[in-house]
Coordinates of C-alpha atoms in Angstrom, one line a residue:
M14 CA 81.4 129.3 -4.3
I15 CA 80.8 128.1 -7.9
T16 CA 78.8 125.1 -6.6
V17 CA 76.7 127.4 -4.4
A18 CA 76.0 129.7 -7.3
R19 CA 75.0 126.9 -9.6
T20 CA 72.7 125.5 -6.9
R21 CA 71.0 128.8 -6.6
R22 CA 70.6 129.1 -10.3
W23 CA 69.1 125.7 -10.6
A24 CA 66.8 126.4 -7.6
L25 CA 65.7 129.7 -9.3
R26 CA 65.0 127.9 -12.6
L27 CA 63.1 125.2 -10.8
R28 CA 61.0 127.8 -9.0
L29 CA 60.3 129.7 -12.2
R30 CA 59.3 126.5 -14.0
L31 CA 57.0 125.5 -11.1
Q32 CA 55.4 129.0 -11.1
R33 CA 54.8 128.8 -14.9
A34 CA 53.4 125.3 -14.6
G35 CA 51.1 126.5 -11.8
R36 CA 49.9 129.5 -13.7
A37 CA 49.3 127.3 -16.8
A38 CA 47.4 124.8 -14.7
W39 CA 45.3 127.5 -13.1
T40 CA 44.5 129.1 -16.5
A41 CA 43.5 125.7 -17.9
W42 CA 41.4 125.0 -14.9
R43 CA 39.6 128.3 -15.1
S44 CA 39.1 128.1 -18.9
S45 CA 37.6 124.6 -19.0
L46 CA 34.2 123.8 -17.4
Q47 CA 34.7 120.1 -18.0
L48 CA 38.1 120.2 -16.1
R49 CA 36.5 122.1 -13.2
V50 CA 33.6 119.6 -12.9
L51 CA 36.0 116.7 -13.2
T52 CA 38.4 118.0 -10.5
S53 CA 35.6 119.0 -8.2
T54 CA 34.0 115.5 -8.6
L55 CA 37.4 113.8 -8.0
V56 CA 38.1 115.9 -4.9
A57 CA 34.6 115.2 -3.5
G58 CA 34.9 111.5 -4.3
L59 CA 38.3 111.3 -2.7
V60 CA 37.1 113.0 0.4
T61 CA 33.9 110.8 0.6
V62 CA 35.8 107.6 -0.1
G63 CA 38.5 108.6 2.5
L64 CA 35.9 109.3 5.2
L65 CA 33.9 106.2 4.4
G66 CA 37.0 104.0 4.2
G67 CA 38.3 105.4 7.4
Y68 CA 35.1 104.8 9.2
L69 CA 34.9 101.2 7.8
A70 CA 38.5 100.5 8.7
D71 CA 38.0 101.7 12.2
S72 CA 34.8 99.7 12.6
I73 CA 36.5 96.6 11.3
R74 CA 39.5 97.1 13.5
D75 CA 37.3 97.6 16.6
G76 CA 35.2 94.6 15.7
L77 CA 38.2 92.3 15.2
F78 CA 39.8 93.5 18.5
E79 CA 36.6 93.1 20.5
Q80 CA 36.0 89.7 19.1
R81 CA 39.5 88.5 19.7
L82 CA 39.5 90.1 23.2
T83 CA 36.4 88.2 24.2
E84 CA 37.9 84.9 22.9
V85 CA 41.3 85.3 24.7
L86 CA 39.6 86.4 27.9
E87 CA 37.4 83.3 27.9
E88 CA 40.4 81.1 27.0
S89 CA 42.6 82.6 29.6
A90 CA 39.9 82.2 32.2
R91 CA 39.5 78.5 31.4
S92 CA 43.3 78.1 31.6
T93 CA 43.5 79.9 34.9
T94 CA 40.7 77.7 36.3
Q95 CA 42.6 74.7 35.1
A96 CA 45.8 75.9 36.8
R97 CA 44.1 76.6 40.1
T98 CA 42.5 73.1 40.0
T99 CA 45.8 71.5 39.3
F100 CA 47.5 73.4 42.1
D101 CA 44.8 72.6 44.6
A102 CA 45.0 68.8 43.8
A103 CA 48.8 68.6 43.6
P104 CA 50.5 66.8 46.6
A105 CA 53.8 68.7 46.1
V106 CA 55.4 69.9 49.3
T107 CA 59.1 70.4 48.4
G108 CA 60.8 72.9 46.2
G109 CA 61.7 70.3 43.6
E110 CA 58.2 69.0 43.4
V111 CA 56.8 72.5 43.1
Q112 CA 59.3 73.4 40.3
E113 CA 58.4 70.2 38.5
L114 CA 54.8 71.0 38.8
F115 CA 55.4 74.5 37.3
L116 CA 57.2 73.0 34.3
S117 CA 54.5 70.5 33.5
L118 CA 51.7 73.0 34.1
V119 CA 53.2 75.8 31.9
R120 CA 53.7 73.4 29.0
E121 CA 50.2 72.1 29.4
L122 CA 48.7 75.6 29.5
Q123 CA 50.5 76.6 26.4
V124 CA 49.9 73.5 24.4
G125 CA 46.3 73.1 25.6
A126 CA 45.2 76.6 24.5
S127 CA 44.0 77.0 20.9
S128 CA 46.1 80.2 20.4
Q129 CA 49.2 78.8 22.2
P130 CA 49.9 82.0 24.2
E131 CA 53.2 82.7 26.0
V132 CA 52.8 81.8 29.7
F133 CA 54.5 83.5 32.6
L134 CA 54.4 82.3 36.2
R135 CA 55.9 84.8 38.7
R136 CA 56.1 84.9 42.5
S137 CA 54.1 87.8 44.0
P138 CA 56.1 90.3 46.0
G139 CA 55.8 89.6 49.7
T140 CA 55.5 85.8 49.2
P141 CA 58.3 83.8 50.9
R142 CA 60.7 82.3 48.5
L143 CA 60.7 78.4 48.5
N144 CA 64.1 76.9 47.8
G145 CA 64.4 75.4 44.4
V146 CA 61.4 77.2 43.0
N147 CA 62.0 79.9 40.3
D148 CA 59.8 82.0 38.1
L149 CA 59.0 80.3 34.8
S150 CA 58.0 81.6 31.3
T151 CA 57.8 80.2 27.8
R152 CA 59.5 83.3 26.3
P153 CA 61.7 85.1 28.8
E154 CA 62.9 87.8 26.4
V155 CA 59.5 89.5 26.4
G156 CA 59.1 89.4 30.2
A157 CA 59.7 93.2 30.3
L158 CA 56.1 93.6 28.9
I159 CA 54.9 92.7 32.4
T160 CA 55.2 96.2 34.0
P161 CA 55.1 96.9 37.7
D162 CA 51.8 98.7 37.2
M163 CA 50.3 95.6 35.6
R164 CA 51.6 93.4 38.4
E165 CA 50.1 95.7 41.0
A166 CA 46.8 95.8 39.3
V167 CA 46.7 92.0 39.1
R168 CA 47.6 91.5 42.8
G169 CA 44.9 94.0 43.8
S170 CA 42.0 92.3 42.0
D171 CA 40.3 88.9 42.1
V172 CA 39.4 89.1 38.4
Q173 CA 41.5 89.0 35.3
R174 CA 43.3 92.1 34.3
W175 CA 44.4 92.8 30.7
V176 CA 46.3 95.4 28.8
S177 CA 47.3 95.9 25.1
V178 CA 51.0 95.6 24.4
A179 CA 53.4 95.7 21.5
V180 CA 55.0 92.3 21.1
P181 CA 58.5 92.3 19.4
D182 CA 59.0 89.9 16.5
A183 CA 61.5 87.2 17.3
E184 CA 62.9 87.2 13.8
S185 CA 62.9 90.9 12.9
D186 CA 62.7 94.3 14.5
D187 CA 59.0 94.6 13.8
E188 CA 56.4 94.7 16.5
H189 CA 52.9 93.2 16.6
P190 CA 49.9 94.1 18.7
G191 CA 49.2 91.8 21.6
L192 CA 47.1 91.2 24.7
L193 CA 48.6 90.6 28.2
I194 CA 46.2 89.0 30.7
G195 CA 47.0 88.3 34.3
S196 CA 45.5 86.8 37.4
T197 CA 46.7 85.3 40.7
V198 CA 46.9 81.6 41.8
T199 CA 47.8 79.9 45.0
V200 CA 50.6 77.3 44.8
P201 CA 50.8 74.7 47.5
A202 CA 53.8 75.1 49.8
A203 CA 54.9 78.2 47.8
G204 CA 52.2 80.8 48.4
Q205 CA 50.7 83.3 46.0
Y206 CA 51.9 83.5 42.4
E207 CA 50.9 85.6 39.3
L208 CA 49.9 83.8 36.1
Y209 CA 50.1 85.8 32.8
Y210 CA 49.2 84.9 29.3
L211 CA 50.6 86.8 26.3
Y212 CA 48.5 86.6 23.1
D213 CA 50.0 87.7 19.8
L214 CA 47.5 89.4 17.5
E215 CA 49.7 89.3 14.4
S216 CA 47.1 87.3 12.4
E217 CA 44.4 89.8 13.3
Q218 CA 46.8 92.6 12.3
Q219 CA 47.4 90.9 8.9
T220 CA 43.6 90.5 8.4
L221 CA 43.1 94.2 9.2
A222 CA 45.9 95.2 6.8
F223 CA 44.4 93.1 4.1
V224 CA 41.0 94.6 4.6
Q225 CA 42.4 98.2 4.6
Q226 CA 44.4 97.5 1.5
T227 CA 41.3 96.1 -0.2
L228 CA 39.3 99.1 0.9
A229 CA 42.0 101.4 -0.4
I230 CA 42.2 99.7 -3.8
A231 CA 38.4 99.6 -4.0
G232 CA 38.2 103.2 -3.1
L233 CA 40.8 104.3 -5.7
G234 CA 39.0 102.2 -8.3
L235 CA 35.7 103.7 -7.3
V236 CA 37.2 107.3 -7.6
G237 CA 38.7 106.4 -10.9
L238 CA 35.4 105.0 -12.2
L239 CA 33.7 108.1 -10.9
G240 CA 36.2 110.3 -12.7
V241 CA 35.7 108.4 -16.0
M242 CA 31.9 108.6 -15.6
T243 CA 32.1 112.3 -14.8
W244 CA 34.4 113.0 -17.8
L245 CA 32.0 111.1 -20.1
V246 CA 28.9 112.9 -18.8
T247 CA 30.5 116.4 -18.8
W248 CA 31.9 115.7 -22.3
Q249 CA 28.5 114.9 -23.6
A250 CA 27.1 118.0 -21.9
V251 CA 30.0 120.4 -22.7
Q252 CA 30.8 119.3 -26.2
P253 CA 27.6 120.8 -27.7
V254 CA 28.3 124.0 -25.8
R255 CA 31.8 124.2 -27.2
T256 CA 30.5 123.6 -30.7
A257 CA 27.9 126.3 -30.2
A258 CA 30.7 128.7 -28.9
R259 CA 32.9 127.9 -32.0
V260 CA 29.9 128.5 -34.3
A261 CA 29.0 131.7 -32.5
E262 CA 32.6 132.9 -32.9
R263 CA 32.5 132.2 -36.6
L264 CA 29.1 134.0 -36.8
A265 CA 30.7 137.0 -35.0
D266 CA 33.5 137.0 -37.5
G267 CA 30.9 137.4 -40.3
N268 CA 30.4 133.8 -41.4
L269 CA 26.7 134.0 -41.2
G270 CA 26.2 130.6 -42.9
E271 CA 27.6 128.6 -40.0
R272 CA 25.2 126.2 -38.3
M273 CA 25.3 123.5 -35.6
T274 CA 24.9 119.9 -36.5
V275 CA 21.6 118.5 -35.1
R276 CA 21.7 114.9 -33.9
G277 CA 18.9 113.0 -32.2
M278 CA 15.9 114.4 -30.4
D279 CA 17.3 115.1 -26.9
E280 CA 17.8 118.5 -25.2
M281 CA 21.1 119.1 -26.9
A282 CA 19.4 118.5 -30.3
T283 CA 16.8 121.0 -29.2
L284 CA 19.5 123.5 -28.3
A285 CA 21.2 123.0 -31.7
R286 CA 17.9 123.5 -33.6
S287 CA 17.1 126.6 -31.5
F288 CA 20.6 128.0 -32.1
N289 CA 20.3 127.4 -35.8
E290 CA 16.9 129.1 -35.9
M291 CA 18.4 132.1 -34.0
A292 CA 21.4 132.2 -36.4
E293 CA 19.0 132.1 -39.4
S294 CA 16.9 134.9 -37.9
L295 CA 20.0 137.0 -37.2
E296 CA 21.3 136.4 -40.7
D297 CA 18.0 137.5 -42.1
Q298 CA 17.8 140.6 -39.9
I299 CA 21.4 141.6 -40.6
F300 CA 20.8 141.1 -44.3
R301 CA 17.7 143.4 -44.2
M302 CA 19.6 145.9 -42.1
E303 CA 22.5 145.9 -44.5
Q304 CA 20.1 146.4 -47.4
L305 CA 18.4 149.3 -45.4
S306 CA 21.8 150.8 -44.5
D307 CA 23.0 150.6 -48.1
L308 CA 19.7 152.1 -49.3
Q309 CA 20.0 154.9 -46.7
R310 CA 23.6 155.6 -47.6
R311 CA 22.8 155.6 -51.3
F312 CA 19.8 157.8 -50.6
V313 CA 21.8 160.3 -48.7
S314 CA 24.6 160.3 -51.2
D315 CA 22.3 160.6 -54.2
V316 CA 20.2 163.3 -52.6
S317 CA 23.3 165.2 -51.7
H318 CA 24.7 164.9 -55.3
E319 CA 21.3 165.7 -56.9
L320 CA 20.9 168.8 -54.7
R321 CA 24.2 170.3 -56.0
T322 CA 22.8 171.2 -59.4
P323 CA 19.7 173.1 -58.2
L324 CA 21.8 174.5 -55.4
T325 CA 24.3 175.9 -57.9
T326 CA 21.5 177.5 -59.8
V327 CA 20.0 179.0 -56.7
R328 CA 23.5 180.1 -55.6
M329 CA 24.0 182.0 -58.9
A330 CA 20.6 183.6 -58.7
A331 CA 21.3 184.5 -55.0
E332 CA 24.6 186.1 -55.9
V333 CA 23.0 188.2 -58.6
I334 CA 20.4 189.4 -56.1
H335 CA 23.0 189.9 -53.4
A336 CA 25.2 192.0 -55.7
S337 CA 22.3 194.3 -56.5
R338 CA 20.9 194.4 -52.9
E339 CA 21.7 198.2 -52.6
E340 CA 19.1 198.9 -55.2
L341 CA 16.4 197.0 -53.3
D342 CA 14.2 198.1 -50.5
P343 CA 15.3 197.3 -46.9
A344 CA 13.1 194.2 -46.6
A345 CA 14.3 192.7 -49.9
R346 CA 17.9 193.6 -49.0
R347 CA 17.6 191.8 -45.7
S348 CA 16.1 188.8 -47.5
A349 CA 19.0 188.7 -50.0
E350 CA 21.5 188.6 -47.1
L351 CA 19.6 185.8 -45.3
L352 CA 19.3 183.8 -48.5
T353 CA 23.1 184.0 -49.0
T354 CA 23.8 183.0 -45.4
Q355 CA 21.5 180.0 -45.5
L356 CA 22.8 178.9 -48.8
D357 CA 26.3 178.8 -47.3
R358 CA 25.0 176.7 -44.4
F359 CA 23.1 174.5 -46.9
E360 CA 26.3 173.8 -48.9
A361 CA 28.2 173.0 -45.7
L362 CA 25.4 170.6 -44.7
L363 CA 25.6 168.9 -48.1
A364 CA 29.4 168.5 -47.7
D365 CA 29.0 167.1 -44.2
L366 CA 26.3 164.6 -45.4
L367 CA 28.6 163.4 -48.2
E368 CA 31.4 163.0 -45.7
I369 CA 29.2 161.1 -43.3
S370 CA 28.0 158.8 -46.1
R371 CA 31.7 158.0 -46.9
F372 CA 32.3 157.0 -43.3
D373 CA 29.2 154.8 -43.3
A374 CA 30.1 153.2 -46.6
G375 CA 33.7 152.5 -45.4
A376 CA 35.0 154.6 -48.3
A377 CA 36.9 157.2 -46.2
M378 CA 40.6 157.2 -46.9
L379 CA 43.5 158.5 -44.9
D380 CA 46.1 160.6 -46.7
A381 CA 48.7 160.5 -44.0
E382 CA 52.0 162.4 -44.0
A383 CA 54.5 163.6 -41.5
Q384 CA 53.1 166.9 -40.1
D385 CA 53.8 169.1 -37.2
V386 CA 50.4 169.3 -35.4
G387 CA 51.5 172.5 -33.7
E388 CA 51.4 174.2 -37.1
V389 CA 47.9 172.9 -37.8
V390 CA 46.8 174.2 -34.4
T391 CA 48.3 177.7 -35.2
L392 CA 46.5 177.7 -38.6
V393 CA 43.2 176.8 -36.9
V394 CA 43.6 179.5 -34.3
E395 CA 44.4 182.1 -36.9
Q396 CA 41.2 181.2 -38.8
A397 CA 39.1 181.3 -35.7
S398 CA 40.5 184.6 -34.4
M399 CA 38.0 186.7 -36.1
L400 CA 35.1 184.7 -34.6
A401 CA 36.8 184.9 -31.1
E402 CA 37.1 188.6 -31.5
R403 CA 33.5 189.0 -32.3
R404 CA 32.5 186.9 -29.3
G405 CA 34.9 188.6 -27.0
V406 CA 36.9 185.3 -26.3
W407 CA 40.6 185.3 -25.6
L408 CA 42.5 182.4 -27.2
T409 CA 45.6 181.0 -25.6
V410 CA 47.9 178.4 -27.2
D411 CA 50.5 176.3 -25.4
L412 CA 52.8 174.5 -27.8
P413 CA 55.7 172.2 -26.9
E414 CA 59.3 173.3 -27.4
R415 CA 59.9 170.6 -30.0
P416 CA 57.7 170.0 -33.0
A417 CA 54.9 167.5 -32.4
V418 CA 55.4 165.6 -35.6
A419 CA 53.1 162.6 -36.4
D420 CA 51.8 160.7 -39.4
V421 CA 48.4 162.3 -39.9
D422 CA 46.1 163.6 -42.5
P423 CA 46.4 167.4 -42.2
R424 CA 43.0 168.1 -43.7
R425 CA 41.2 165.8 -41.3
V426 CA 43.1 166.9 -38.2
E427 CA 42.5 170.6 -39.2
R428 CA 38.8 169.8 -39.5
I429 CA 38.7 168.2 -36.1
L430 CA 40.5 171.1 -34.4
R431 CA 38.5 173.7 -36.2
N432 CA 35.3 172.0 -35.0
L433 CA 36.6 171.9 -31.4
V434 CA 37.9 175.5 -31.3
V435 CA 34.8 177.0 -33.0
N436 CA 32.5 174.9 -30.6
A437 CA 34.6 176.1 -27.6
I438 CA 34.3 179.8 -28.7
E439 CA 30.6 179.5 -29.2
H440 CA 30.0 178.0 -25.7
A441 CA 32.7 180.0 -23.8
D442 CA 30.3 182.9 -23.0
G443 CA 33.1 185.4 -23.3
K444 CA 35.6 183.5 -21.1
P445 CA 39.1 182.4 -22.3
V446 CA 39.7 179.2 -24.3
E447 CA 42.9 177.3 -23.7
I448 CA 44.5 175.1 -26.3
R449 CA 47.4 172.8 -25.3
V450 CA 49.6 170.5 -27.4
A451 CA 51.9 167.8 -25.9
A452 CA 53.6 164.6 -27.2
D453 CA 55.5 161.7 -26.0
S454 CA 57.3 158.8 -27.8
R455 CA 54.0 157.1 -28.8
A456 CA 51.2 159.7 -29.0
L457 CA 50.4 163.3 -29.2
A458 CA 47.4 165.1 -27.7
V459 CA 45.6 168.4 -28.2
T460 CA 43.1 169.7 -25.6
V461 CA 40.6 172.5 -26.1
R462 CA 39.3 173.9 -22.8
D463 CA 36.7 176.5 -22.3
H464 CA 35.2 177.9 -19.1
G465 CA 31.7 178.6 -20.4
V466 CA 28.3 176.9 -19.9
G467 CA 29.8 173.4 -19.8
M468 CA 27.7 170.2 -20.0
T469 CA 26.2 167.5 -17.8
A470 CA 27.3 163.9 -17.8
E471 CA 24.2 163.0 -19.8
A472 CA 25.1 165.6 -22.4
A473 CA 28.7 164.3 -22.6
E474 CA 27.4 160.9 -23.5
H475 CA 25.6 162.3 -26.6
V476 CA 27.8 165.1 -27.6
F477 CA 29.2 163.1 -30.5
D478 CA 25.8 162.0 -31.8
R479 CA 24.7 163.2 -35.2
F480 CA 22.5 166.3 -35.1
W481 CA 22.4 166.3 -31.3
R482 CA 22.2 169.6 -29.4
A483 CA 22.5 169.9 -25.6
D484 CA 20.1 172.9 -25.6
P485 CA 17.7 172.9 -28.5
A486 CA 16.7 176.4 -27.7
R487 CA 20.3 177.7 -28.1
A488 CA 20.9 179.0 -31.6
R489 CA 24.0 178.2 -33.6
T490 CA 25.6 181.5 -34.3
T491 CA 28.3 180.1 -36.5
G492 CA 26.0 178.3 -39.0
G493 CA 26.9 174.8 -37.8
T494 CA 25.3 171.7 -39.3
G495 CA 25.1 169.5 -36.3
L496 CA 27.5 167.0 -37.8
G497 CA 30.8 168.6 -36.9
L498 CA 31.6 166.5 -33.8
A499 CA 30.2 163.3 -35.3
I500 CA 32.6 163.8 -38.3
S501 CA 35.5 164.7 -35.9
I502 CA 35.2 161.5 -33.9
E503 CA 35.1 159.5 -37.1
D504 CA 38.3 161.3 -38.3
A505 CA 40.0 160.5 -35.0
R506 CA 39.1 156.8 -35.3
L507 CA 40.3 156.8 -38.8
H508 CA 43.7 157.8 -37.5
G509 CA 43.5 155.1 -34.8
G510 CA 43.1 157.8 -32.1
W511 CA 40.7 159.0 -29.4
L512 CA 38.4 162.0 -29.1
E513 CA 37.1 162.4 -25.6
V514 CA 35.2 165.0 -23.6
W515 CA 34.9 166.2 -20.0
G516 CA 32.5 168.7 -18.7
R517 CA 30.2 170.0 -15.9
P518 CA 27.6 172.7 -15.8
D519 CA 28.8 176.3 -15.5
R520 CA 32.5 175.1 -15.3
G521 CA 33.2 174.6 -18.9
A522 CA 34.3 171.6 -21.0
C523 CA 37.5 170.1 -22.2
F524 CA 37.9 168.1 -25.5
R525 CA 41.0 165.9 -25.9
L526 CA 42.3 164.6 -29.2
T527 CA 44.9 161.8 -28.9
L528 CA 46.6 160.5 -32.0
P529 CA 49.4 157.9 -32.5
R530 CA 52.6 159.3 -33.8
R531 CA 53.2 156.4 -36.2
A532 CA 50.8 154.1 -38.0
G533 CA 50.3 150.8 -36.2
I534 CA 50.8 152.2 -32.7
T535 CA 48.0 151.1 -30.3
L536 CA 47.3 153.9 -27.9
S537 CA 47.4 153.1 -24.2
G538 CA 47.5 156.6 -22.7
S539 CA 47.5 160.3 -23.5
P540 CA 50.2 162.9 -22.9
L541 CA 47.6 165.3 -21.6
P542 CA 45.0 164.8 -18.9
L543 CA 41.4 165.1 -19.9
E544 CA 40.1 166.4 -16.6
P545 CA 41.6 169.7 -15.5
P546 CA 42.9 170.1 -11.9
R547 CA 40.1 170.5 -9.4
E548 CA 40.0 173.6 -7.3
E549 CA 39.6 173.2 -3.5
D550 CA 36.2 174.8 -3.4
E551 CA 34.8 172.8 -6.4
P552 CA 32.7 169.7 -5.9
E553 CA 33.8 166.4 -7.5
P554 CA 33.3 166.8 -11.3
P555 CA 31.6 164.2 -13.4
V556 CA 33.8 162.5 -16.0
S557 CA 32.6 161.2 -19.3
S558 CA 34.2 160.1 -22.6
S559 CA 33.0 159.7 -26.1
P560 CA 30.5 156.8 -26.5
A561 CA 31.7 153.7 -28.2
L562 CA 30.1 154.4 -31.6
D563 CA 30.1 151.9 -34.4
P564 CA 31.5 153.5 -37.6
T565 CA 29.0 151.4 -39.6
S566 CA 26.0 152.3 -37.5
V567 CA 23.0 153.8 -39.2
P568 CA 22.1 157.3 -37.9
D569 CA 18.8 157.7 -36.0
L570 CA 16.7 159.5 -38.5
D571 CA 14.1 160.4 -35.9
R572 CA 16.6 162.8 -34.3
M573 CA 17.6 164.6 -37.5
E574 CA 16.7 168.2 -37.7
A575 CA 14.5 169.3 -40.6

């Protein structure tokens, strides 16, 4: 039992090693163009050489056999003619004289032929036996090669009959190809006899084996030479591509000064020069874009800061006017209220612009701490309850039994959820808004679902763009700046999380915030589904997620609202 268990373990280990080796070889083959070209060329070369070598070997074999067959048929025909002439001229009438004639004739036929075949002389069935006359052969041990079918064919024909046979070697157990040729002769005083010649084709077999061995060696050498030539050619063609790939990777990593080495004047040198020109153009364009981006960020930041001083002055004057609005006429009183409202929105816009400029400049910092996200959700709902009451929207919150604690920045998470909840209330059209919180061992998620106007798939692709509005004619009743969702997705990415959206027209929308519970965790899923369960009478809903925005991307100024 122990031996069987060890054998099984060794077999399992061998199988696993073979599987790993096979996977490694497959990976190497797929990842190397040079290896694929080399193996394809070798396989094609082996198949071609094999087919050509097989054809040549068969042709040479058939040619040798046909040539040798013609020779031995001519030689045996001459020997048979000689035997018949000898028998016709012989004066033998007794058995002893006939037997003596057989002995001398057989030796003469064997020695006189250039190939020295084995000679067999046998009495035909039906011929009366003459006393003292026996069948004669130069090699009796191979007499079984003369089969009854062969003898019958020889007796029934006036011409020579031949057949291919396997001749056993006298010194070993090997066999050699041979030819057995038979014909009939008439012996005086004895009647009809059968005369056979056995020719050994061992020399022709050795010649064919030598030719086949030579073809095999030449074929393998040719395939090897083809492989070396293919490797050299592919190396010369692939090496510049590999160099270009390495340079491109370093360029992608930010090393914009990397360039390819230009050698010669051939096509590869032209490729290297074109690649270097492209890299220089990209470096110049990136440098100009960085300058433009820095200028734009500084402009937004400087303008935002510079506007604070006059805005503070205007705010103070507006507060004075607003405090004494009861003493003003109705038109002036209404103007004072509008001025205060728009100043509030202007200040919020300045704050959002400053926050966006921090994200663009890469200066946004995360002040993370262990926080129960359920408490943040409760706080946001309490703050939005008055707006929900004015809009006639019922808010429902589903919190987990255990606290959903994660390492987050409470201020940023609160800002994300406030934007989502306020946005859902504004677009709910008086229908309920559902907020759910769930967590697992790696992540926590918050979904905000409304049943209002919803959005199309195209709108879902742009909902996180800056200053984008699905319906430009729809007024913002809450004084939004158009930057709330853009800031929210940046806050989510700063945490290493996701902010996704699903929606369809007249069916509402669902926003899902997914955050890792600990720093360094890479998200692979979310505890809550993004798409709500589909009702039986509903058509298949479109699904969309937030676009893959680049945190360093420059906003499209053409789409900014005045």
